Amino acid sequence: MEQSYGQLRESVSSAASRFASMAKMPVVLCLLMLSQSQQASVAQDGSHPLRGSQNREGQAVHSKTVSVRALGGQLSVRLPDGYCSIKDKGREGEMLKHSRDMMPQSVRILHAAAECSELAKYAAGNSDEVFHWLQVQMIGPSGTFRRLPFSREEFLSNIGGQLPEIDFTAIESEAETLLERAGMDVSSVKQAPIGRDGNAIYMATNFSVENAAAPRHIRGLGAITLVNSIPLGIHVYSSKPLSDSPRDLQSDLHSLLQSILHNN
C-alpha cells in the first residue's frame, strides 16, 4: 500500500535517527584496518570479493574501476588515483577478513582499498601496516540492509537534523568492546559533522591509537549518502602526519564520492 507523504516523512525521520546514531562508528571501522596480519585468524563471514559472475555482495576484482554488488544491484566505484583494491588473498585477504569479522552488525564493507605502494609492501611482508586507506560501506540499522523508500534529500535533511542530538554513550561502549578485541587503546577522539550539501553529510575524525606496535595519530574524512536508495558510508583515512602525507584526504573523498554519485 502506498504511503502518504506524512507517513513517508515519519519513516524518514525514524530511519534517519537510527543512521545518525552510528556517526561515530567510522572510528572503529578505520582502526580495524590497522590490525596486523597475525590478528586475522577469524571465521569467514560469507562476504567475499566478486569474481566474474559471482553474485555475492562485496568487493570486486583488483581494478581502478570496480563493480560491487549491493542488494541485488551493481555499484560502480572509481578509485582515486594512487589507490589499489585490497585483494582477498595472502596478507591482504587476512586483513580484509579480519576487518569484516570485526564489523558491527549494522555495517557491511562493500569495498576497501589502500595506497598502492603501501599495499604492495604490506602484501609482500615488508610492512605491517598501510598509512592511507578507504572503505565504501553499506549501512543497515540493526543489521537490516534494504533500499529506503525516499529521496536522498529527505534522507540527508533528516540525518542532518538528528546529528546534534546523538547520544554517543552506547556507541562508544560498543566501540571500546571492539577495540579491546583488536588489542587497541584509543584516546583523544574528536569527531564532528563538518557540513552537508545535496550529496552527503560530511564528518571529520581525529584520534590517537595505541597497539602492540607504536602509538599513532589518525585523521579521516567521511560522507554518509544515499545511492540507488542504498545508504552508504564513504571514508578515507591517513595515519601519516599532515606534513608528511602525500595524500589530500579532502580531494580523495571528493573523487570517491563523485565517482559513486555520477556512475550509479
C-alpha positions as semicolon CSV with decimal commas, in nm:
position;residue;x (nm);y (nm);z (nm)
1;M;0,000;0,000;0,000
2;E;0,144;0,335;-0,100
3;Q;0,250;0,556;0,191
4;S;0,108;0,904;0,232
5;Y;0,357;1,191;0,240
6;G;0,310;1,227;0,617
7;Q;0,380;0,858;0,673
8;L;0,682;0,880;0,446
9;R;0,823;1,174;0,643
10;E;0,772;0,981;0,967
11;S;0,953;0,681;0,821
12;V;1,236;0,903;0,701
13;S;1,274;1,063;1,044
14;S;1,274;0,728;1,223
15;A;1,530;0,574;0,989
16;A;1,743;0,888;0,991
17;S;1,760;0,880;1,370
18;R;1,899;0,526;1,361
19;F;2,150;0,613;1,089
20;A;2,263;0,928;1,268
21;S;2,327;0,733;1,587
22;M;2,603;0,549;1,400
23;A;2,801;0,865;1,325
24;K;3,094;0,772;1,549
25;M;3,136;0,421;1,412
26;P;3,392;0,530;1,147
27;V;3,645;0,550;1,434
28;V;3,603;0,177;1,494
29;L;3,596;0,092;1,126
30;C;3,922;0,265;1,049
31;L;4,101;0,109;1,346
32;L;4,023;-0,234;1,215
33;M;4,234;-0,164;0,908
34;L;4,537;-0,112;1,133
35;S;4,538;-0,470;1,267
36;Q;4,847;-0,674;1,187
37;S;4,807;-0,993;0,988
38;Q;4,863;-1,221;1,288
39;Q;4,538;-1,090;1,440
40;A;4,339;-1,212;1,141
41;S;4,271;-1,579;1,222
42;V;3,893;-1,543;1,219
43;A;3,597;-1,723;1,070
44;Q;3,483;-1,608;0,725
45;D;3,162;-1,407;0,725
46;G;3,048;-1,501;0,376
47;S;3,114;-1,159;0,225
48;H;3,376;-1,229;-0,039
49;P;3,506;-1,037;-0,341
50;L;3,324;-1,084;-0,667
51;R;3,499;-1,280;-0,935
52;G;3,343;-1,295;-1,279
53;S;2,971;-1,357;-1,240
54;Q;2,984;-1,424;-0,865
55;N;2,673;-1,264;-0,720
56;R;2,758;-1,207;-0,355
57;E;2,770;-0,857;-0,212
58;G;3,119;-0,726;-0,162
59;Q;3,447;-0,632;-0,319
60;A;3,515;-0,670;-0,690
61;V;3,834;-0,759;-0,877
62;H;4,157;-0,560;-0,847
63;S;4,099;-0,260;-1,074
64;K;4,085;0,119;-1,084
65;T;3,715;0,099;-1,159
66;V;3,541;-0,169;-0,960
67;S;3,190;-0,305;-0,969
68;V;3,037;-0,426;-0,644
69;R;2,704;-0,589;-0,577
70;A;2,470;-0,449;-0,317
71;L;2,113;-0,563;-0,254
72;G;2,088;-0,736;-0,590
73;G;2,226;-0,445;-0,790
74;Q;2,562;-0,316;-0,910
75;L;2,752;-0,012;-0,785
76;S;3,037;0,123;-0,997
77;V;3,325;0,274;-0,799
78;R;3,620;0,460;-0,950
79;L;3,909;0,464;-0,702
80;P;4,106;0,787;-0,652
81;D;4,441;0,792;-0,831
82;G;4,707;0,605;-0,635
83;Y;4,470;0,365;-0,456
84;C;4,450;-0,009;-0,524
85;S;4,183;-0,256;-0,416
86;I;4,267;-0,480;-0,121
87;K;4,261;-0,833;-0,263
88;D;4,109;-1,132;-0,089
89;K;4,427;-1,339;-0,075
90;G;4,751;-1,356;0,121
91;R;4,816;-1,093;0,385
92;E;4,570;-0,855;0,219
93;G;4,297;-1,115;0,247
94;E;4,375;-1,174;0,614
95;M;4,345;-0,802;0,686
96;L;4,021;-0,777;0,490
97;K;3,864;-1,082;0,656
98;H;3,965;-0,957;0,999
99;S;3,804;-0,621;0,929
100;R;3,482;-0,784;0,812
101;D;3,471;-1,014;1,112
102;M;3,503;-0,717;1,346
103;M;3,234;-0,508;1,178
104;P;2,930;-0,417;1,388
105;Q;2,617;-0,582;1,253
106;S;2,495;-0,251;1,114
107;V;2,785;-0,208;0,869
108;R;2,898;-0,418;0,573
109;I;3,217;-0,344;0,379
110;L;3,142;-0,329;0,007
111;H;3,492;-0,228;-0,099
112;A;3,825;-0,146;0,062
113;A;4,142;-0,002;-0,090
114;A;4,477;0,137;0,019
115;E;4,756;0,345;-0,128
116;C;4,914;0,123;-0,393
117;S;5,281;0,130;-0,289
118;E;5,194;0,086;0,080
119;L;4,964;-0,204;-0,001
120;A;5,233;-0,371;-0,213
121;K;5,481;-0,352;0,076
122;Y;5,221;-0,492;0,315
123;A;5,132;-0,776;0,079
124;A;5,499;-0,868;0,038
125;G;5,555;-0,876;0,414
126;N;5,783;-0,572;0,410
127;S;5,547;-0,365;0,625
128;D;5,291;-0,439;0,897
129;E;5,057;-0,153;0,815
130;V;4,918;0,076;0,550
131;F;4,909;0,450;0,611
132;H;4,633;0,558;0,370
133;W;4,316;0,360;0,309
134;L;3,948;0,393;0,223
135;Q;3,626;0,199;0,262
136;V;3,287;0,203;0,093
137;Q;3,032;0,063;0,338
138;M;2,665;-0,027;0,326
139;I;2,472;0,080;0,635
140;G;2,182;-0,112;0,784
141;P;2,049;-0,024;1,130
142;S;2,021;-0,338;1,346
143;G;2,172;-0,539;1,063
144;T;1,876;-0,480;0,832
145;F;2,013;-0,390;0,489
146;R;1,749;-0,261;0,249
147;R;1,668;0,009;-0,001
148;L;1,496;0,311;0,151
149;P;1,173;0,446;0,002
150;F;1,262;0,814;-0,002
151;S;1,485;1,060;-0,179
152;R;1,845;1,144;-0,099
153;E;1,744;1,496;0,002
154;E;1,486;1,368;0,253
155;F;1,738;1,121;0,391
156;L;2,012;1,383;0,434
157;S;1,778;1,650;0,572
158;N;1,656;1,424;0,848
159;I;2,000;1,289;0,935
160;G;2,132;1,645;0,948
161;G;1,857;1,737;1,190
162;Q;1,936;1,443;1,416
163;L;2,314;1,476;1,439
164;P;2,326;1,737;1,720
165;E;2,105;1,514;1,938
166;I;2,311;1,194;1,919
167;D;2,376;1,010;2,245
168;F;2,726;0,874;2,189
169;T;2,746;0,674;2,515
170;A;2,614;0,344;2,378
171;I;2,810;0,385;2,056
172;E;3,136;0,445;2,241
173;S;3,069;0,142;2,462
174;E;3,040;-0,081;2,155
175;A;3,349;0,083;2,010
176;E;3,551;0,012;2,325
177;T;3,449;-0,355;2,316
178;L;3,557;-0,392;1,954
179;L;3,885;-0,213;2,020
180;E;3,965;-0,436;2,316
181;R;3,914;-0,740;2,095
182;A;4,158;-0,587;1,847
183;G;4,414;-0,517;2,121
184;M;4,395;-0,141;2,075
185;D;4,356;0,160;2,301
186;V;4,206;0,477;2,158
187;S;4,216;0,826;2,307
188;S;4,163;1,194;2,226
189;V;3,873;1,119;1,993
190;K;3,737;1,422;1,811
191;Q;3,466;1,367;1,554
192;A;3,205;1,608;1,431
193;P;2,987;1,685;1,131
194;I;3,164;1,945;0,917
195;G;2,889;2,024;0,670
196;R;2,641;1,896;0,422
197;D;2,519;1,962;0,070
198;G;2,275;1,794;-0,164
199;N;2,507;1,495;-0,200
200;A;2,607;1,394;0,153
201;I;2,661;1,468;0,521
202;Y;3,034;1,515;0,589
203;M;3,235;1,425;0,901
204;A;3,591;1,475;1,022
205;T;3,768;1,238;1,262
206;N;4,088;1,276;1,464
207;F;4,217;1,048;1,741
208;S;4,519;0,864;1,877
209;V;4,555;0,487;1,894
210;E;4,800;0,253;2,062
211;N;4,851;-0,118;1,998
212;A;5,136;-0,364;2,023
213;A;5,334;-0,161;1,770
214;A;5,356;0,214;1,828
215;P;5,116;0,497;1,909
216;R;4,995;0,696;1,613
217;H;4,753;0,971;1,524
218;I;4,469;0,901;1,282
219;R;4,275;1,155;1,081
220;G;3,989;1,086;0,847
221;L;3,706;1,230;0,644
222;G;3,375;1,062;0,576
223;A;3,044;1,105;0,398
224;I;2,703;0,948;0,450
225;T;2,479;0,942;0,145
226;L;2,203;0,754;-0,037
227;V;2,280;0,596;-0,376
228;N;2,025;0,390;-0,569
229;S;1,817;0,408;-0,248
230;I;2,101;0,232;-0,058
231;P;2,253;0,410;0,246
232;L;2,631;0,425;0,214
233;G;2,922;0,535;0,431
234;I;3,231;0,650;0,238
235;H;3,552;0,706;0,437
236;V;3,917;0,793;0,374
237;Y;4,191;0,780;0,640
238;S;4,556;0,857;0,700
239;S;4,789;0,768;0,987
240;K;5,064;0,992;0,849
241;P;5,118;1,343;0,989
242;L;4,962;1,603;0,763
243;S;5,304;1,749;0,682
244;D;5,439;1,407;0,577
245;S;5,137;1,272;0,391
246;P;5,140;1,261;0,010
247;R;4,759;1,232;0,007
248;D;4,499;1,509;0,021
249;L;4,210;1,341;0,204
250;Q;3,960;1,606;0,102
251;S;4,046;1,552;-0,264
252;D;4,039;1,174;-0,223
253;L;3,696;1,178;-0,056
254;H;3,558;1,417;-0,318
255;S;3,688;1,198;-0,601
256;L;3,549;0,879;-0,449
257;L;3,210;1,028;-0,363
258;Q;3,165;1,192;-0,703
259;S;3,250;0,870;-0,885
260;I;2,985;0,683;-0,689
261;L;2,720;0,952;-0,732
262;H;2,781;1,007;-1,105
263;N;2,832;0,645;-1,213
264;N;2,524;0,498;-1,047
